PDB file of N, CA and C in Angstrom:
ATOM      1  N   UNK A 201     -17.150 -29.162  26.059  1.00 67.00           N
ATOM      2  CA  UNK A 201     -17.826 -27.904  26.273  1.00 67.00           C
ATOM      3  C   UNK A 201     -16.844 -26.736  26.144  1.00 67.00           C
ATOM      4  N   UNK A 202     -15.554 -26.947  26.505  1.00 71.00           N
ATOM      5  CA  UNK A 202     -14.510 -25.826  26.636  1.00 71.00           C
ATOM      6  C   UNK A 202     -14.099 -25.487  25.313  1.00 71.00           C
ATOM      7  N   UNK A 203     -14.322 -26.318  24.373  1.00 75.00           N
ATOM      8  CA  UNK A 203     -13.635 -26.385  23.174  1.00 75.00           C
ATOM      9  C   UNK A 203     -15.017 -25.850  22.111  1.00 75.00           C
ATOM     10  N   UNK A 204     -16.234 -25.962  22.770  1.00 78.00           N
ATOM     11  CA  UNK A 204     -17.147 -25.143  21.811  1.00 78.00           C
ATOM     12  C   UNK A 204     -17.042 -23.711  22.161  1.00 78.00           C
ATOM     13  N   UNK A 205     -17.097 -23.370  23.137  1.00 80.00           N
ATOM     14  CA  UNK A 205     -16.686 -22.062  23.873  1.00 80.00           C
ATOM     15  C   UNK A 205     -15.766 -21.483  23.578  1.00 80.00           C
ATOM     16  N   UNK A 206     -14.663 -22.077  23.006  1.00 84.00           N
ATOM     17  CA  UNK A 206     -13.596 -21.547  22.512  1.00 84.00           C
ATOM     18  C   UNK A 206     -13.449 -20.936  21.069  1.00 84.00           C
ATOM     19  N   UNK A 207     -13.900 -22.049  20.104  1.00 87.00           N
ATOM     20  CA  UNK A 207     -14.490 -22.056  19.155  1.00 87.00           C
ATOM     21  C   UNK A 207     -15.696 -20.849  18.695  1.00 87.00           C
ATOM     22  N   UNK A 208     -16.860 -20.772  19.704  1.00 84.00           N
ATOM     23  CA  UNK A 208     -17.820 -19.428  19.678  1.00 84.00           C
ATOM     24  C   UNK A 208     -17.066 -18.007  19.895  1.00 84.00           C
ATOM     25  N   UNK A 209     -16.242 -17.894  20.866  1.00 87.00           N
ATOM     26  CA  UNK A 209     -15.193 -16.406  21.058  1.00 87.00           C
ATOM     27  C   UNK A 209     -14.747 -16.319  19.767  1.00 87.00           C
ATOM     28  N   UNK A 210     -13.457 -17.306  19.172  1.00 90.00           N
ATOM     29  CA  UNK A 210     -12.944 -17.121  18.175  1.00 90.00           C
ATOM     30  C   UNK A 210     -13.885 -16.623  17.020  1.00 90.00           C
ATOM     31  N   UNK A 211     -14.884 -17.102  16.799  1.00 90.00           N
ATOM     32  CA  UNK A 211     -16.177 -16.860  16.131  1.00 90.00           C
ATOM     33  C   UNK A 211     -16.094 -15.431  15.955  1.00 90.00           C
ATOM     34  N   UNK A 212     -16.752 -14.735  17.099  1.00 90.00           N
ATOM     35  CA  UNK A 212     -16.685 -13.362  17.594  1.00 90.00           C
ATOM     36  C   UNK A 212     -15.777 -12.581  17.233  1.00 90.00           C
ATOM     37  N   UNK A 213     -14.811 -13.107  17.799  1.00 92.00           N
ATOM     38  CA  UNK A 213     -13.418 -12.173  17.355  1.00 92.00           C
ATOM     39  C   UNK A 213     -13.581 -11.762  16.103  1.00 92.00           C
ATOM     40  N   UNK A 214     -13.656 -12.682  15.035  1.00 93.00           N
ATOM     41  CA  UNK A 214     -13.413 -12.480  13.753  1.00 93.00           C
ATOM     42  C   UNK A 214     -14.380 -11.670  12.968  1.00 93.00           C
ATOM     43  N   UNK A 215     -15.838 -12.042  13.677  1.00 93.00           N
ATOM     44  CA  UNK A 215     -16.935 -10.987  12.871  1.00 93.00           C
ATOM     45  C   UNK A 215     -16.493  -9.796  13.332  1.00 93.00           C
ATOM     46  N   UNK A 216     -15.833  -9.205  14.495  1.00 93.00           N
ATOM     47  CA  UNK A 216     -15.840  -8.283  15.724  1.00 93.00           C
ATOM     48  C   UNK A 216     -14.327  -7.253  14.491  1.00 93.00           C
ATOM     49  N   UNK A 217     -13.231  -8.608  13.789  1.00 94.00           N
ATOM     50  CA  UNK A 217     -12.807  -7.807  12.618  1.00 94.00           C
ATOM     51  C   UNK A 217     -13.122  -7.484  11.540  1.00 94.00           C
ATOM     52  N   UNK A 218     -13.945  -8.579  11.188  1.00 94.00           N
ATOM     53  CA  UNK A 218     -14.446  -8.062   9.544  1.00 94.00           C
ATOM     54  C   UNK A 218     -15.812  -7.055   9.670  1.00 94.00           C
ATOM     55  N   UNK A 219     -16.540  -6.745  10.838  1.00 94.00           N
ATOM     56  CA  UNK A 219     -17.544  -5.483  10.923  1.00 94.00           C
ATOM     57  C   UNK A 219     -16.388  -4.472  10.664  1.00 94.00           C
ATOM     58  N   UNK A 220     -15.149  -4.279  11.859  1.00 95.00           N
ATOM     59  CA  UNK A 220     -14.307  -3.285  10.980  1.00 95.00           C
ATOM     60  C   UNK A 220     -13.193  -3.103  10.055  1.00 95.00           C
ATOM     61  N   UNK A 221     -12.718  -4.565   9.286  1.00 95.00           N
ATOM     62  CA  UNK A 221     -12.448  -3.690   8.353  1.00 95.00           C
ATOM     63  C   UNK A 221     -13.565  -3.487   7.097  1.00 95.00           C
ATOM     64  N   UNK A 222     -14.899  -4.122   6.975  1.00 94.00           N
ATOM     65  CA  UNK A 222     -15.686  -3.325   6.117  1.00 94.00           C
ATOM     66  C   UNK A 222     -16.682  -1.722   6.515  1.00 94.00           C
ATOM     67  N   UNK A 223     -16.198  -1.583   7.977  1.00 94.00           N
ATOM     68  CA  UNK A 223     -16.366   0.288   8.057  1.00 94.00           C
ATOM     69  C   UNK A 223     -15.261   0.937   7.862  1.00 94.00           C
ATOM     70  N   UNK A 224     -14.113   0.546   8.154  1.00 93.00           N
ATOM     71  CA  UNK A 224     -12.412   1.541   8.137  1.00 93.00           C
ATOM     72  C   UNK A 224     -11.925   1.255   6.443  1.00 93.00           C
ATOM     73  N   UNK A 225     -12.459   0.443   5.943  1.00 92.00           N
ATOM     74  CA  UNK A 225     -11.324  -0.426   4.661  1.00 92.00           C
ATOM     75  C   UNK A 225      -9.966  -0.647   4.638  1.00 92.00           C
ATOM     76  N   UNK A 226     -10.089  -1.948   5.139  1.00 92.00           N
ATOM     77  CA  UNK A 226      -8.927  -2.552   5.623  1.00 92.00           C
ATOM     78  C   UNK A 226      -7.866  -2.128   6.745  1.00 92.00           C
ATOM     79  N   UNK A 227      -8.718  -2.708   7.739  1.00 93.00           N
ATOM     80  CA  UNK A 227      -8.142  -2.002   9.173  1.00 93.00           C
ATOM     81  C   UNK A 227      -7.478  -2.383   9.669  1.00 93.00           C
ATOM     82  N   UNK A 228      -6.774  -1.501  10.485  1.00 93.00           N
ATOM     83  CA  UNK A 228      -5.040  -1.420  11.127  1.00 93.00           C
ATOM     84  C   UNK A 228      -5.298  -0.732  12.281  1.00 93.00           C
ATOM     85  N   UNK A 229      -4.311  -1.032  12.985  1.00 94.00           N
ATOM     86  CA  UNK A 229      -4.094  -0.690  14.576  1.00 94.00           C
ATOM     87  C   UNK A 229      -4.018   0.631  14.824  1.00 94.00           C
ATOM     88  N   UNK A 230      -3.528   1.390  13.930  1.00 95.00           N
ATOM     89  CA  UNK A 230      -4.119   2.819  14.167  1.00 95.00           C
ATOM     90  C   UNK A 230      -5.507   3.427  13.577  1.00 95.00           C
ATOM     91  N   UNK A 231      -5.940   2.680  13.042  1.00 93.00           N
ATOM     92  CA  UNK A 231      -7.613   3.336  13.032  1.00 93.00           C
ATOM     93  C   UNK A 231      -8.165   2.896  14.339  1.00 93.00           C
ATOM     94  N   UNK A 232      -8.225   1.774  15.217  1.00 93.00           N
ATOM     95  CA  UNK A 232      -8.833   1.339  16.305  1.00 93.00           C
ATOM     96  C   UNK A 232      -7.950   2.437  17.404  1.00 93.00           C
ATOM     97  N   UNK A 233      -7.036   2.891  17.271  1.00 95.00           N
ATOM     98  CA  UNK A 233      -6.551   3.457  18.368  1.00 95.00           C
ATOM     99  C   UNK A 233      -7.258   5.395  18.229  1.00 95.00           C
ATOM    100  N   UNK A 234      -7.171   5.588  16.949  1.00 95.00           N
ATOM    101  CA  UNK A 234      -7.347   7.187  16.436  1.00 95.00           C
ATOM    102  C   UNK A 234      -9.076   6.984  16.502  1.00 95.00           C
ATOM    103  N   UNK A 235      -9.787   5.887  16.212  1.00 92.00           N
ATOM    104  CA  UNK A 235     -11.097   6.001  16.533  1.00 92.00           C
ATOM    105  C   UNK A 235     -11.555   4.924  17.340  1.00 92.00           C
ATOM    106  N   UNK A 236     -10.788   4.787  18.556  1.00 93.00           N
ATOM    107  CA  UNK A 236     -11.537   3.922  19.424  1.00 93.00           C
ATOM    108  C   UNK A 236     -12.536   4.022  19.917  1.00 93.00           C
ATOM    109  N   UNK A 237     -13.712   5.090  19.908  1.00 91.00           N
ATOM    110  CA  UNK A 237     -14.731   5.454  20.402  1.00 91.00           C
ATOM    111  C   UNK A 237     -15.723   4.705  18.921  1.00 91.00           C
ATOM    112  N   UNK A 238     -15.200   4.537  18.208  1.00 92.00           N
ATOM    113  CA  UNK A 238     -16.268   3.845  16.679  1.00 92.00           C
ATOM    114  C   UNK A 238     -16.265   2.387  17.096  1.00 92.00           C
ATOM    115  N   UNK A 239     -14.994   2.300  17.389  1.00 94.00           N
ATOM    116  CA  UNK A 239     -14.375   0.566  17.267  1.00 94.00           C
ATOM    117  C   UNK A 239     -14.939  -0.175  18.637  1.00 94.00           C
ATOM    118  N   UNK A 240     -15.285   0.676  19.416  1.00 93.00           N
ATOM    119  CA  UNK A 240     -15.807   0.349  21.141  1.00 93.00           C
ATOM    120  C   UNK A 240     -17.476   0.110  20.584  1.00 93.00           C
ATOM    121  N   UNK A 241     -18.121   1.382  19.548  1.00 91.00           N
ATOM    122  CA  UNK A 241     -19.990   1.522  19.497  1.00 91.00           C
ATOM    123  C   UNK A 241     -19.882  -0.027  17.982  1.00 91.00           C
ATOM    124  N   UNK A 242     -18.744  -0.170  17.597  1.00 93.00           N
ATOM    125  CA  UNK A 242     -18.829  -1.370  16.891  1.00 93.00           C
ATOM    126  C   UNK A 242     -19.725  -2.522  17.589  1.00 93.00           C
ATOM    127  N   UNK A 243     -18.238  -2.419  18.591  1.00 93.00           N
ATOM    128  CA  UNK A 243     -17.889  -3.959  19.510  1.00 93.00           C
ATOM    129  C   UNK A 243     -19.619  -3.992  20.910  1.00 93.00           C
ATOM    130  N   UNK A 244     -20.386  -2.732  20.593  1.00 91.00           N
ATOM    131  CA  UNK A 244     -21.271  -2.795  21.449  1.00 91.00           C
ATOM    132  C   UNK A 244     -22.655  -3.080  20.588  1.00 91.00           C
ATOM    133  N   UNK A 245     -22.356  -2.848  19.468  1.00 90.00           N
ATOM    134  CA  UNK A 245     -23.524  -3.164  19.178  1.00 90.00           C
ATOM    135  C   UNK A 245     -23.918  -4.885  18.185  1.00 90.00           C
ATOM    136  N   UNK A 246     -22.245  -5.305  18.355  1.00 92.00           N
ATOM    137  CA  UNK A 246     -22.176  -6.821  18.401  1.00 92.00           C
ATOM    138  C   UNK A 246     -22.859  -7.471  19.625  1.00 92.00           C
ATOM    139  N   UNK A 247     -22.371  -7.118  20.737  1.00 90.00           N
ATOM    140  CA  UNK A 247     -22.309  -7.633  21.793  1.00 90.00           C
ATOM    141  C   UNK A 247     -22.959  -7.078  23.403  1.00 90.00           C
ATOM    142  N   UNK A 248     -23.753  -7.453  23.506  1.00 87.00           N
ATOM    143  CA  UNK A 248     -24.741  -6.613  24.942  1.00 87.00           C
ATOM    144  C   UNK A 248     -24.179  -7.277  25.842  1.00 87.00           C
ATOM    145  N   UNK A 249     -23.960  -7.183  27.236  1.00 83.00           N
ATOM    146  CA  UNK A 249     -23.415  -7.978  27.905  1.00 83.00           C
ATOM    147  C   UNK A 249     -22.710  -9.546  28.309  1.00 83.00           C
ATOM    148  N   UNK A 250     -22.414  -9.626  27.091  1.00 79.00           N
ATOM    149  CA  UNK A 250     -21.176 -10.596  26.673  1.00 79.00           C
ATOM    150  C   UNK A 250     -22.152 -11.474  25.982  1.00 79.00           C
ATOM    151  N   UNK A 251     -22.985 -10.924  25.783  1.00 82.00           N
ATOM    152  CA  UNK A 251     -23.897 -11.899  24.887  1.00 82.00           C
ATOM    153  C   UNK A 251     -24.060 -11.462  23.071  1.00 82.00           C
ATOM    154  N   UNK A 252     -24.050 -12.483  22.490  1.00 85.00           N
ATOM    155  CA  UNK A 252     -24.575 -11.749  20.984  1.00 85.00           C
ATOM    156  C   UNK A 252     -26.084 -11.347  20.891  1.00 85.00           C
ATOM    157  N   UNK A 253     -25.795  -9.839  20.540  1.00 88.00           N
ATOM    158  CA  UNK A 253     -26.877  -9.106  19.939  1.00 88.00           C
ATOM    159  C   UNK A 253     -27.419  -9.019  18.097  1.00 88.00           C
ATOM    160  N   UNK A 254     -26.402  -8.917  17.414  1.00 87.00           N
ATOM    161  CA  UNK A 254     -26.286  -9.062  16.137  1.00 87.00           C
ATOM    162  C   UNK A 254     -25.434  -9.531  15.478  1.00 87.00           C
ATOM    163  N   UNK A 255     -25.856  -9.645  14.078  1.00 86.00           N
ATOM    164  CA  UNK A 255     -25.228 -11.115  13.606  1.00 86.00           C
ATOM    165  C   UNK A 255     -24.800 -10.558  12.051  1.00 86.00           C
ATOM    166  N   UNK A 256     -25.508  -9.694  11.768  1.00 91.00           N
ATOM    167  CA  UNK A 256     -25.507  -9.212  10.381  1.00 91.00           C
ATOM    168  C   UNK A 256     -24.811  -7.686  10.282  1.00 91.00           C
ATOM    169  N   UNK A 257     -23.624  -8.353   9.608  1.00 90.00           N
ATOM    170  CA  UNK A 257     -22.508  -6.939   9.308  1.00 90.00           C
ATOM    171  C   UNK A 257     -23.306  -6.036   8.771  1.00 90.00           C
ATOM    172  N   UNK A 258     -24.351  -6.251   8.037  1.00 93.00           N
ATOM    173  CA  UNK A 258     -25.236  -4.597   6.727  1.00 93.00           C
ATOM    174  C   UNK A 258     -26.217  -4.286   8.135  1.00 93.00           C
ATOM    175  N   UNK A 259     -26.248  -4.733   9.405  1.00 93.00           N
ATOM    176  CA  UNK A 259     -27.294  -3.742   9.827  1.00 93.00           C
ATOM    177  C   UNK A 259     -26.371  -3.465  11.334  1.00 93.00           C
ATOM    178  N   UNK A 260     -25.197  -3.889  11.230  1.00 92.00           N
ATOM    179  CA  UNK A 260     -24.587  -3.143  12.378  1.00 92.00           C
ATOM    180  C   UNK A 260     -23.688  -1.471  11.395  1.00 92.00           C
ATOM    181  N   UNK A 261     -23.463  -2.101  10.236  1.00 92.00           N
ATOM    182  CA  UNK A 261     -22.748  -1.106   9.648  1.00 92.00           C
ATOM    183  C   UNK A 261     -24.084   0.022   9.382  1.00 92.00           C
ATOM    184  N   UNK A 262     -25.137  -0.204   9.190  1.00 93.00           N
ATOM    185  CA  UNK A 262     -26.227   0.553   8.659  1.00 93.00           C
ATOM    186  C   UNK A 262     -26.234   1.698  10.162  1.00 93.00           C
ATOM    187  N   UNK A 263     -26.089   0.712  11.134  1.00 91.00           N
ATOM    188  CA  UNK A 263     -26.394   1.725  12.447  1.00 91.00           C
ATOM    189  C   UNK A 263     -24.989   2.572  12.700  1.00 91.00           C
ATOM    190  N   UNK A 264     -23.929   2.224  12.618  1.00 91.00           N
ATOM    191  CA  UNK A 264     -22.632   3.057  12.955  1.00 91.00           C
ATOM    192  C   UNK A 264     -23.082   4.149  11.774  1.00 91.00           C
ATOM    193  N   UNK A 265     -23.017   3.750  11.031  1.00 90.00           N
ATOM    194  CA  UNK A 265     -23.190   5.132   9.635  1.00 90.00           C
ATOM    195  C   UNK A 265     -24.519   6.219   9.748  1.00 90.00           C
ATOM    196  N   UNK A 266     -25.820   5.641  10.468  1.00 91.00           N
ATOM    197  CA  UNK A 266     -26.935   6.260  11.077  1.00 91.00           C
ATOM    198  C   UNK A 266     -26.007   7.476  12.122  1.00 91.00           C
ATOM    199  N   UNK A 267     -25.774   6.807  13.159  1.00 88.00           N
ATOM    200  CA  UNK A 267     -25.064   7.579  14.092  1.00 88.00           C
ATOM    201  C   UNK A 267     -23.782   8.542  13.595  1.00 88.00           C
ATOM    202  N   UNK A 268     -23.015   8.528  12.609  1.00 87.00           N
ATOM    203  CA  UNK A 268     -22.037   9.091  12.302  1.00 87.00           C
ATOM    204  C   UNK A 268     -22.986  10.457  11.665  1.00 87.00           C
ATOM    205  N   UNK A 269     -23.998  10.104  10.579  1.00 88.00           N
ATOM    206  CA  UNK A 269     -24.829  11.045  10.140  1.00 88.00           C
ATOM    207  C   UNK A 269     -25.539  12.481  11.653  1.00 88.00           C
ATOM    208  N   UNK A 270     -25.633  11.710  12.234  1.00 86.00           N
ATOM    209  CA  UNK A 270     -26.789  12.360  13.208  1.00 86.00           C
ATOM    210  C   UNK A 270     -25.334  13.396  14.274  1.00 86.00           C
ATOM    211  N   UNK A 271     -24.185  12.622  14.346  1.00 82.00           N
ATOM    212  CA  UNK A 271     -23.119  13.435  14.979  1.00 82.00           C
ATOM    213  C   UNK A 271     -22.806  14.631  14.085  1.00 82.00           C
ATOM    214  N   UNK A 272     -22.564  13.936  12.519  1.00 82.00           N
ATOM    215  CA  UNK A 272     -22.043  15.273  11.830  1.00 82.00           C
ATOM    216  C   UNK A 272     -23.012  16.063  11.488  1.00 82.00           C
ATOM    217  N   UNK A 273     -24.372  16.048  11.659  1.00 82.00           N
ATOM    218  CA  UNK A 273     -25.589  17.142  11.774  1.00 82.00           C
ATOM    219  C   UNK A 273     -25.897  17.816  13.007  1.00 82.00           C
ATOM    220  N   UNK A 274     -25.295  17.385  14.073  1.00 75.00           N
ATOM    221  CA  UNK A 274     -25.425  18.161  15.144  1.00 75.00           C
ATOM    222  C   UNK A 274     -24.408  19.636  15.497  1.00 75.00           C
ATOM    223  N   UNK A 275     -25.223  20.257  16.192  1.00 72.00           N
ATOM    224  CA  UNK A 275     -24.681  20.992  16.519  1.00 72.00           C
ATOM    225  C   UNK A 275     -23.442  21.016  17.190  1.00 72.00           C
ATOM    226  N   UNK A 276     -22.291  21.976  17.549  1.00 67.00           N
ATOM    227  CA  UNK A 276     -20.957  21.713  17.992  1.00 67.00           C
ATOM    228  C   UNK A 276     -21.118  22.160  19.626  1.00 67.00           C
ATOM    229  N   UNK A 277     -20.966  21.666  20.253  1.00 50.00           N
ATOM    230  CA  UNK A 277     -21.732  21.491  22.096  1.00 50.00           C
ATOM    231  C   UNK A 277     -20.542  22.814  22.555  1.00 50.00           C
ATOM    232  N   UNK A 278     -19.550  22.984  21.684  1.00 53.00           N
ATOM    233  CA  UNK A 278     -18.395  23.989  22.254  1.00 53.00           C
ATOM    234  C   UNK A 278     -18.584  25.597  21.737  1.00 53.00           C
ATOM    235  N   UNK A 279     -19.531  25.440  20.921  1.00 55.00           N
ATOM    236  CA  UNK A 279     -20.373  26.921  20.411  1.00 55.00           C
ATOM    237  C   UNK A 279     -21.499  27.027  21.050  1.00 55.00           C
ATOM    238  N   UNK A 280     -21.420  26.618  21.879  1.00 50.00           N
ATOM    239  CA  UNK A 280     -22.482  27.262  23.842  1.00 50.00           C
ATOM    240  C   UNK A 280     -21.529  26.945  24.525  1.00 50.00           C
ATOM    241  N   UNK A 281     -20.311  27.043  24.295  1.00 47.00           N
ATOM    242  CA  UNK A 281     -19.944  27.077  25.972  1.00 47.00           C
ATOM    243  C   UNK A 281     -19.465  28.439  26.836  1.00 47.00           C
ATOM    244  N   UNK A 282     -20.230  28.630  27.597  1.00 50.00           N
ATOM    245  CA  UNK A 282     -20.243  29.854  28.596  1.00 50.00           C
ATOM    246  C   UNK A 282     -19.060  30.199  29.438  1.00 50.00           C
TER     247      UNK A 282
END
C-alpha cells in the first residue's frame, strides 16, 4: 500500500511539472519564485484538498490563461485608492 502511495505522489509531482513547464516554457526556479502566485492557482487547480481534481493539462492550462485574461482586463484597484 505504501509503495502505491508513493508511486501516486510521484505521479502528481510530475503532472504538477509538466502543467508548468507547458504554461512558463520550460520552467526554472525563478519563474516559480517571480510568479508564485500562478504556480500556487496551478498547483490548486490540480489538487483540492490533497485530492485530485484534474487530470487534463489543456483544461487546467485553458483556466490559468481564462484568469490571466480577466486580470489583464480589469481594472487597476490602485486607481481608486483614496
Amino acid at each position: 500500500m505504501f509503495i502505491f502511495y508513493h508511486l501516486y505522489c510521484n505521479k502528481q509531482v510530475i503532472h504538477y511539472v509538466e502543467c508548468l513547464d507547458r504554461y512558463f516554457g520550460n520552467v526554472c526556479e525563478l519563474d516559480i519564485i517571480f510568479n508564485f502566485d500562478k504556480a500556487y492557482y496551478i498547483l490548486d487547480e490540480i489538487l483540492i484538498d490533497g485530492k485530485l481534481q484534474e487530470t487534463s493539462q489543456r483544461i487546467i492550462l485553458k483556466s490559468i490563461t481564462t484568469q490571466d485574461s480577466v486580470i489583464d482586463n480589469s481594472p487597476d484597484s490602485r486607481d481608486y485608492a483614496i
